[in-house]
CSV table of N, CA and C in Angstrom, one decimal:
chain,number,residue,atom,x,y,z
A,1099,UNK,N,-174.5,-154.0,12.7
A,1099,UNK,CA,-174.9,-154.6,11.4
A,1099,UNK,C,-176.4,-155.1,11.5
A,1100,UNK,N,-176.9,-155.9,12.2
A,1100,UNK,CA,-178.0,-156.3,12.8
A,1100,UNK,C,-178.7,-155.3,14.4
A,1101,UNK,N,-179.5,-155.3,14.2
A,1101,UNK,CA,-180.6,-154.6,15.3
A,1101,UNK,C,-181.6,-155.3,15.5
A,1102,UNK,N,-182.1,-155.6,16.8
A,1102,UNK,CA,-182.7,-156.8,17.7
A,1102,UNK,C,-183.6,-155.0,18.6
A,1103,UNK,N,-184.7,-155.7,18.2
A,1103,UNK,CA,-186.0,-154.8,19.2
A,1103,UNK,C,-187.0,-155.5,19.9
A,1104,UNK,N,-187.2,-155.2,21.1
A,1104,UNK,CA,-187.8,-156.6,22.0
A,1104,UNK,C,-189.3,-155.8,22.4
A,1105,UNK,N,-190.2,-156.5,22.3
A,1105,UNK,CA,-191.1,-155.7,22.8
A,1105,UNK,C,-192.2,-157.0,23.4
A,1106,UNK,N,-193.2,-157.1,24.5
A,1106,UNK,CA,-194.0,-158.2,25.1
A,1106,UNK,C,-194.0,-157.7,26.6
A,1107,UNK,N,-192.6,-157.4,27.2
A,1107,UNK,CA,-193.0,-157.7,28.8
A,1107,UNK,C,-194.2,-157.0,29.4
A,1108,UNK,N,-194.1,-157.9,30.6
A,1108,UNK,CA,-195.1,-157.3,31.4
A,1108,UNK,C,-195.1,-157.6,32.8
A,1109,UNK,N,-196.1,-157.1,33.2
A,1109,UNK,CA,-196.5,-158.3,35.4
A,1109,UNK,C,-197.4,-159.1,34.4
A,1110,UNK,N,-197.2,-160.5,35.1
A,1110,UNK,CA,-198.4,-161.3,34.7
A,1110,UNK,C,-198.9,-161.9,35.7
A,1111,UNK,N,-199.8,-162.8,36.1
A,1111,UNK,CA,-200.3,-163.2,37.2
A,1111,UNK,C,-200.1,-164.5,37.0
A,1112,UNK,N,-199.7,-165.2,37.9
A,1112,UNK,CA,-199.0,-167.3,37.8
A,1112,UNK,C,-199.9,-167.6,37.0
A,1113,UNK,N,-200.3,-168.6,35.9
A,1113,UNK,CA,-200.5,-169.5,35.1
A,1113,UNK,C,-200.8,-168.6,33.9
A,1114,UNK,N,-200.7,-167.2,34.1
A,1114,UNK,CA,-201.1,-166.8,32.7
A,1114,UNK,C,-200.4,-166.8,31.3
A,1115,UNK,N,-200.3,-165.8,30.6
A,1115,UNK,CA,-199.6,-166.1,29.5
A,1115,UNK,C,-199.5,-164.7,28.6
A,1116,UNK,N,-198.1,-165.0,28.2
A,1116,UNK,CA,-198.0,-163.6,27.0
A,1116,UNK,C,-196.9,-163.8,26.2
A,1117,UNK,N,-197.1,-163.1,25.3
A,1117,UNK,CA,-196.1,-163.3,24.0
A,1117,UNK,C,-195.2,-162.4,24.1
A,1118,UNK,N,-193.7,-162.6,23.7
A,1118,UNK,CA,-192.7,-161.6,23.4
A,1118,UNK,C,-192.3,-161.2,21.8
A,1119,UNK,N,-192.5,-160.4,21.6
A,1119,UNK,CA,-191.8,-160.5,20.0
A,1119,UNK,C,-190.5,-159.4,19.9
A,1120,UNK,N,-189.6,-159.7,18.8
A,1120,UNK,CA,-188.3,-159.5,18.5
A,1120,UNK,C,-188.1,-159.2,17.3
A,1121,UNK,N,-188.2,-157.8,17.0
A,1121,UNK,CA,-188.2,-157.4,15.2
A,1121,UNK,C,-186.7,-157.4,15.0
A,1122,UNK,N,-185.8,-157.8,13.7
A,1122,UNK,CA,-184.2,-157.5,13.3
A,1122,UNK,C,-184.5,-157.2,12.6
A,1123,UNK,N,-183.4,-156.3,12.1
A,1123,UNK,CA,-183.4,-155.3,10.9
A,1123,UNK,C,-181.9,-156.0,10.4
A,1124,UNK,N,-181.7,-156.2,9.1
A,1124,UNK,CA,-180.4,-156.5,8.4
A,1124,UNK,C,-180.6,-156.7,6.9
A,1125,UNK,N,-179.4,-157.7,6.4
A,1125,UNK,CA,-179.4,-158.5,5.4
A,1125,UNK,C,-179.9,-159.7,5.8
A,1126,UNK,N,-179.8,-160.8,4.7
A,1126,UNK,CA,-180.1,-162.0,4.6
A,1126,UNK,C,-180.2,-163.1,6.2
A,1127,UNK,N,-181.3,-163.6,6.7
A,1127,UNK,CA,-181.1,-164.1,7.9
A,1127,UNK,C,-181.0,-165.8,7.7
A,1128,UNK,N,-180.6,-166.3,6.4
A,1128,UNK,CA,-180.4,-167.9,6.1
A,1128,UNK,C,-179.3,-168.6,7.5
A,1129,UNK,N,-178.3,-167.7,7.6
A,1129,UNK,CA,-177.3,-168.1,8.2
A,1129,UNK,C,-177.7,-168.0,9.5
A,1130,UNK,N,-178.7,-167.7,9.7
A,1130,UNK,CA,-178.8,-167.2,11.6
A,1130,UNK,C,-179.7,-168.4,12.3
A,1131,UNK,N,-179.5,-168.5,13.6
A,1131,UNK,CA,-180.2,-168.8,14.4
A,1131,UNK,C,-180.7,-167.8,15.3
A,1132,UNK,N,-181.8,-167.7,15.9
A,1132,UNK,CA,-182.4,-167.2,16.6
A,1132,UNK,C,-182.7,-167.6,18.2
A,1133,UNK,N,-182.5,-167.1,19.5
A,1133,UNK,CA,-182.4,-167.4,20.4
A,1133,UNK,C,-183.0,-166.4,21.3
A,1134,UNK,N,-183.8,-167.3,22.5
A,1134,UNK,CA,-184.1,-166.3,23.3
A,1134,UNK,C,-183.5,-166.9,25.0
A,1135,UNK,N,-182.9,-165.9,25.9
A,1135,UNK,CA,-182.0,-166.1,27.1
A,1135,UNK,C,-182.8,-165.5,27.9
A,1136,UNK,N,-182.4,-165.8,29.1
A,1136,UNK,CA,-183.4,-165.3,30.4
A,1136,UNK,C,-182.5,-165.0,31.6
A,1137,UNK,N,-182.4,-164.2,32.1
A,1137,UNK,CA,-181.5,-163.6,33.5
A,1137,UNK,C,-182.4,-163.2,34.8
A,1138,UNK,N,-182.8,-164.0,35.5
A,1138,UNK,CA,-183.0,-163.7,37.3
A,1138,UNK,C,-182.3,-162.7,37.9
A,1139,UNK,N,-182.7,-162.0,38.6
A,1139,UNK,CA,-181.9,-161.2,39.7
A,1139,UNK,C,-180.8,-162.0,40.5
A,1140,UNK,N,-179.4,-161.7,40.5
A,1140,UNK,CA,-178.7,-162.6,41.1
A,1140,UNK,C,-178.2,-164.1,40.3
A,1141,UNK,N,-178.7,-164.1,39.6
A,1141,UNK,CA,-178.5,-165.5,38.8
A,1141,UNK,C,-177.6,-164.8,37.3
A,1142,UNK,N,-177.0,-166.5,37.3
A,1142,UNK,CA,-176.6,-166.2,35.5
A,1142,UNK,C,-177.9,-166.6,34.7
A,1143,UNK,N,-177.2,-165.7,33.7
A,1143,UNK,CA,-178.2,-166.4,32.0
A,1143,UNK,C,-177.9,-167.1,32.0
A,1144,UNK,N,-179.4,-167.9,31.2
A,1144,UNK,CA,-179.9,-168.8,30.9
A,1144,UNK,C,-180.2,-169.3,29.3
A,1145,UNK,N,-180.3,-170.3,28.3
A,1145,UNK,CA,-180.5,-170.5,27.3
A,1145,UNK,C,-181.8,-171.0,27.8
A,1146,UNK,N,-183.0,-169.9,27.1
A,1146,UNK,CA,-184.3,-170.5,27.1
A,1146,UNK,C,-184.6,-171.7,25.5
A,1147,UNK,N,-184.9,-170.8,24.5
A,1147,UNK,CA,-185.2,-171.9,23.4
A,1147,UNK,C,-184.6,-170.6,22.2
A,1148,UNK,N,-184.1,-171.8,21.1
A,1148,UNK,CA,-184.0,-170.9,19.6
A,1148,UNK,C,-184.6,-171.6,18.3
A,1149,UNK,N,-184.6,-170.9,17.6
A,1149,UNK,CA,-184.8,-171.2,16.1
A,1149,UNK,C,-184.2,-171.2,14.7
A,1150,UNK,N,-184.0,-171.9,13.7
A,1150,UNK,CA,-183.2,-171.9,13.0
A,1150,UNK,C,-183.8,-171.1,11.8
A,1151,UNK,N,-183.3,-169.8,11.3
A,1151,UNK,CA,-183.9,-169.0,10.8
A,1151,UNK,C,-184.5,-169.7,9.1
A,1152,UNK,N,-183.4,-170.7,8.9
A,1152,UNK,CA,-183.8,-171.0,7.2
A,1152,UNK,C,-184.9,-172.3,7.5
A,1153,UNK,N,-184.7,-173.1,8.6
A,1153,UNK,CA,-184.6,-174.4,8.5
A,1153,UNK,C,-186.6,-174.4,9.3
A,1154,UNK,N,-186.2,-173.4,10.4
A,1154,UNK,CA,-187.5,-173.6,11.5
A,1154,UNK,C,-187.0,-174.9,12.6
A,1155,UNK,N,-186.1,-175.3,12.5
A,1155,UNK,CA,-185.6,-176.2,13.6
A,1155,UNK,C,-185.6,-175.6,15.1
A,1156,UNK,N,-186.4,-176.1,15.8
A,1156,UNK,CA,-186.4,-175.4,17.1
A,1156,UNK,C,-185.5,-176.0,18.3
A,1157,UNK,N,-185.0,-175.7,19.2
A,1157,UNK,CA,-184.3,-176.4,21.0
A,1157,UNK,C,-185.1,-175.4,21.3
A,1158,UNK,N,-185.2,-176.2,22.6
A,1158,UNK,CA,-185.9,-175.6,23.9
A,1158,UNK,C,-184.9,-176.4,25.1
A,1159,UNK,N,-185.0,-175.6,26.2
A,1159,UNK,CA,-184.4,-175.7,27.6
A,1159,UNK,C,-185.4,-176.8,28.3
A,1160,UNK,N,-185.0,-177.4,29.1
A,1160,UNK,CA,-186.1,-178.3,29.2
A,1160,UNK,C,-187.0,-178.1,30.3
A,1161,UNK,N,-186.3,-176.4,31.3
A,1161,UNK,CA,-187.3,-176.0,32.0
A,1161,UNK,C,-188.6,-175.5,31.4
A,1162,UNK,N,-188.7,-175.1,30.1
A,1162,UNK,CA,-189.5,-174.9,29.6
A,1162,UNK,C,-190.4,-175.2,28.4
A,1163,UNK,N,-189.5,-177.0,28.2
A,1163,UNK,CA,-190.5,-177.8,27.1
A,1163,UNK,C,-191.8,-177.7,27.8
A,1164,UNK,N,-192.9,-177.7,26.7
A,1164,UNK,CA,-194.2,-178.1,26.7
A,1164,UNK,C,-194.7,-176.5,27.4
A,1165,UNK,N,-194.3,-175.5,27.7
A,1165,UNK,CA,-195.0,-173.9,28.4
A,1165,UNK,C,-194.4,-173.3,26.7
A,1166,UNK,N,-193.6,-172.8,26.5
A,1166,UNK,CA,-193.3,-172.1,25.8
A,1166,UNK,C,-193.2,-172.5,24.4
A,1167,UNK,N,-193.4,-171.8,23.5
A,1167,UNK,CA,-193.3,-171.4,21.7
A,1167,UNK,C,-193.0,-170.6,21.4
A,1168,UNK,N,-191.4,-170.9,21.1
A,1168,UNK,CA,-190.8,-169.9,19.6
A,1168,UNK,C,-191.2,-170.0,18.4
A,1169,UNK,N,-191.4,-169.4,17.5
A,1169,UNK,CA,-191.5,-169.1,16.1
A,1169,UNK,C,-191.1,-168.0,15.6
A,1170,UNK,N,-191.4,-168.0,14.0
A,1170,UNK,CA,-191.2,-166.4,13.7
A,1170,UNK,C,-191.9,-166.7,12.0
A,1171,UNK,N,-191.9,-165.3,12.2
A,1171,UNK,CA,-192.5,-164.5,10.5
A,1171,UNK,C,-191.7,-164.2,9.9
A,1172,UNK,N,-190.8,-164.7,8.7
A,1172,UNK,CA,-190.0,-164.2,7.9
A,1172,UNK,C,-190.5,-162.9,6.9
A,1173,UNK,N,-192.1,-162.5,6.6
A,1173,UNK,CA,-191.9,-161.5,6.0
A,1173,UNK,C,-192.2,-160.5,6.5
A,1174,UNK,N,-192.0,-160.8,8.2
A,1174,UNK,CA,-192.6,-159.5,9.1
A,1174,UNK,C,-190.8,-159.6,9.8
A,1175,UNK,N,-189.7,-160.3,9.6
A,1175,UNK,CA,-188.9,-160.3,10.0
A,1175,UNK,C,-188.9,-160.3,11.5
A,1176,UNK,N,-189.3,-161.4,11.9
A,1176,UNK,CA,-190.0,-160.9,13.9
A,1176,UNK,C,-189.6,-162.5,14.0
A,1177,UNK,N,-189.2,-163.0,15.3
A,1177,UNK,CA,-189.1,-163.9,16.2
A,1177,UNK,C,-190.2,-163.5,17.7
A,1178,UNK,N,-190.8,-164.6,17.9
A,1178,UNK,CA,-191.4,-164.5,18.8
A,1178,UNK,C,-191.3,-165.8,19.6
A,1179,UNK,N,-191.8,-165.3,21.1
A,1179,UNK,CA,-191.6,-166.0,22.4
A,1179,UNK,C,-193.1,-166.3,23.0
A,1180,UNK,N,-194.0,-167.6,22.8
A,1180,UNK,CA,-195.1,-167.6,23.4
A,1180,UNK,C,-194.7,-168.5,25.1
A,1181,UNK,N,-195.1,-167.4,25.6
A,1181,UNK,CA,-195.1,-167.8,27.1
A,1181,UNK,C,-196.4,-168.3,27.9
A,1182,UNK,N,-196.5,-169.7,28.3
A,1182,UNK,CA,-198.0,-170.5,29.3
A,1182,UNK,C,-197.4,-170.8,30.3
A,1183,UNK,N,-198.4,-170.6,30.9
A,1183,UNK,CA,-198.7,-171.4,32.6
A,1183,UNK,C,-197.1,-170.6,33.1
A,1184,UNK,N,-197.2,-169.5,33.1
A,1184,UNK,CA,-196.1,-168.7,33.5
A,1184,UNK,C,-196.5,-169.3,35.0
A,1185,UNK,N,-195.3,-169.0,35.9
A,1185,UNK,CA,-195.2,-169.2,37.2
A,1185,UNK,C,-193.9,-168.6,37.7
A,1186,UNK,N,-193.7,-167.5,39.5
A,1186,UNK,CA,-192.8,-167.3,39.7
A,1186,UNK,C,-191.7,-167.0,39.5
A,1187,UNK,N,-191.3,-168.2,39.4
A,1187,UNK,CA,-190.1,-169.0,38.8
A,1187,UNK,C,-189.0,-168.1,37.4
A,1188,UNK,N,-190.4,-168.0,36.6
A,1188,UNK,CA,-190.1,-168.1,35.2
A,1188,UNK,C,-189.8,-166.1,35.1
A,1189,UNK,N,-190.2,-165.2,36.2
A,1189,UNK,CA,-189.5,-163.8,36.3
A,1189,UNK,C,-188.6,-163.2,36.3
A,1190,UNK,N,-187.6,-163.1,34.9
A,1190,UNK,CA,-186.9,-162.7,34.5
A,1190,UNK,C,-186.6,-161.7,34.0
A,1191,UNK,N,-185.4,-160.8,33.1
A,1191,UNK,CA,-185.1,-160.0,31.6
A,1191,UNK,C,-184.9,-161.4,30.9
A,1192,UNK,N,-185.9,-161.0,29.7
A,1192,UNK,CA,-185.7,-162.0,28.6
A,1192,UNK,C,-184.9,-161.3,27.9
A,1193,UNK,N,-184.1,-161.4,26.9
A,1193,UNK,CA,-183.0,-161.2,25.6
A,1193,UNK,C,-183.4,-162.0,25.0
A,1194,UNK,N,-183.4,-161.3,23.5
A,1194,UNK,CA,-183.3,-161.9,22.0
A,1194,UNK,C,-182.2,-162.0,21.6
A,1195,UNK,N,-181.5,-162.9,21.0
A,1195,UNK,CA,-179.9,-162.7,20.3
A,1195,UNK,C,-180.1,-163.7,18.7
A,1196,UNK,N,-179.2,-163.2,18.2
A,1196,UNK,CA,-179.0,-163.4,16.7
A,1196,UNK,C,-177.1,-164.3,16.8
A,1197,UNK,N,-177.5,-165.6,16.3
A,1197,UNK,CA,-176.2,-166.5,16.0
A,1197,UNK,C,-175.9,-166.5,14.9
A,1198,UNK,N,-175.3,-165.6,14.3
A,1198,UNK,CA,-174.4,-165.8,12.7
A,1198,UNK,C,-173.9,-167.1,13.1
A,1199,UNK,N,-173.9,-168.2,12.0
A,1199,UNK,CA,-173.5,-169.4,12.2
A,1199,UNK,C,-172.3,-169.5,11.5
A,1200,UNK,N,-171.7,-168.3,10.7
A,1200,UNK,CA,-170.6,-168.6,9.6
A,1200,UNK,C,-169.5,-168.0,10.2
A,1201,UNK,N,-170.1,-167.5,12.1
A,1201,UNK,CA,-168.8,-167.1,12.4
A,1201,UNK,C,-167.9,-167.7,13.7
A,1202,UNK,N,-167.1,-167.5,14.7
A,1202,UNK,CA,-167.1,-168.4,15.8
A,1202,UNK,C,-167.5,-168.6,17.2
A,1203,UNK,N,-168.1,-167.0,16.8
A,1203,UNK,CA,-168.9,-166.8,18.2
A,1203,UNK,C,-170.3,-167.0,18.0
A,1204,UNK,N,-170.4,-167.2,19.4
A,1204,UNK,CA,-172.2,-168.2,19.7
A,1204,UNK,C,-173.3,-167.7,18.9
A,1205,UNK,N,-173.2,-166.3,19.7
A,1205,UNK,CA,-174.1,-165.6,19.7
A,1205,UNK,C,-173.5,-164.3,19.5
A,1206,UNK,N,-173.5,-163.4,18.1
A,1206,UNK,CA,-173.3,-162.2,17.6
A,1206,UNK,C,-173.9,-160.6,18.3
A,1207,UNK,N,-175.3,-161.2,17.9
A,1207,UNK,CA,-176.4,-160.3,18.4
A,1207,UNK,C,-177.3,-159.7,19.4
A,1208,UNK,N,-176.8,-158.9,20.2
A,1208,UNK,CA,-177.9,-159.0,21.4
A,1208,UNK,C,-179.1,-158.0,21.6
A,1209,UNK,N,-180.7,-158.3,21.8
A,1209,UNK,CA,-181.3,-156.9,22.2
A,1209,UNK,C,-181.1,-156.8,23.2
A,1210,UNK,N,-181.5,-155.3,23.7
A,1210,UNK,CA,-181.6,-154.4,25.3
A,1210,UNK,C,-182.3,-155.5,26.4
A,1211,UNK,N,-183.3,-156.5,25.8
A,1211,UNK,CA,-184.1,-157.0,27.4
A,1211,UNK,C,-185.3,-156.7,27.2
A,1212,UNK,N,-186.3,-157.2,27.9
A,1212,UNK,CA,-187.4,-157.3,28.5
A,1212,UNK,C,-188.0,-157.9,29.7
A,1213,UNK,N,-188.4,-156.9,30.6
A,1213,UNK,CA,-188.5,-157.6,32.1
A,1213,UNK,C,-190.5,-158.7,31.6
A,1214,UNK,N,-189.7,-160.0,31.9
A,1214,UNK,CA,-191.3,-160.3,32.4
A,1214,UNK,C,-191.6,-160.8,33.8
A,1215,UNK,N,-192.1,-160.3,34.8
A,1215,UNK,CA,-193.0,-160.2,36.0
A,1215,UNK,C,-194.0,-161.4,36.3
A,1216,UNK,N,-193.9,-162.4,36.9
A,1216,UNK,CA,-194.8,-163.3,37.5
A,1216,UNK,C,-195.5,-163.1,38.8
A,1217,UNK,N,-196.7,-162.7,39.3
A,1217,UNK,CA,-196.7,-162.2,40.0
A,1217,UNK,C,-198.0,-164.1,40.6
A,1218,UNK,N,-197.9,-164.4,42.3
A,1218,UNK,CA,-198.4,-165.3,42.9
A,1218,UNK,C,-199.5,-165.1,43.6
């Protein structure tokens, strides 16, 4: 019903910085939240930060208050992920996901991933 397309990763070099963006395709996105997760090699996912599609209400993870900014364009229908002062650390697959909030699972929606690369 919903389709999530990720596109940004990359190799970055420590303190740099890059944007991820996240085009959906559907009906009405009043009811959604918007979220972006993060998976390490060997590690579980992670809840990085989301956004409240009607409202613009933002959470963030607190590994990454004050580096990162979510937003989005409602008439480009895109969510995006600004990523600073990248480091190490922060080299993961990011995922986009889509929370119908009218239903009882978390998170409905998931894109394929995007690797981003920290390199030291």
């Amino acid at each position: 019903q919903v389709q999530l397309v990720e596109s940004g990763g990359g190799l970055v070099q420590a303190g740099g910085s890059l944007r991820l963006s996240c085009a959906l395709s559907g009906r009405s996105f009043g009811s959604y939240v918007m979220g972006w997760f993060r998976q390490a090699p060997g590690k579980e996912r992670e809840f990085v930060a989301s956004i409240n599609w009607d409202t613009g209400n933002t959470v963030y993870a607190d590994s990454v208050k004050g580096r990162f900014t979510i937003s989005k364009d409602n008439a480009r229908n895109t969510v995006y992920l600004r990523l600073n002062s990248l480091n190490p650390e922060d080299t993961a697959v990011y995922y986009c996901a889509a929370d119908d909030i009218t239903t009882i699972e978390s998170y409905d929606y998931w894109g394929q991933g995007t690797q981003v690369t920290v390199s030291s």
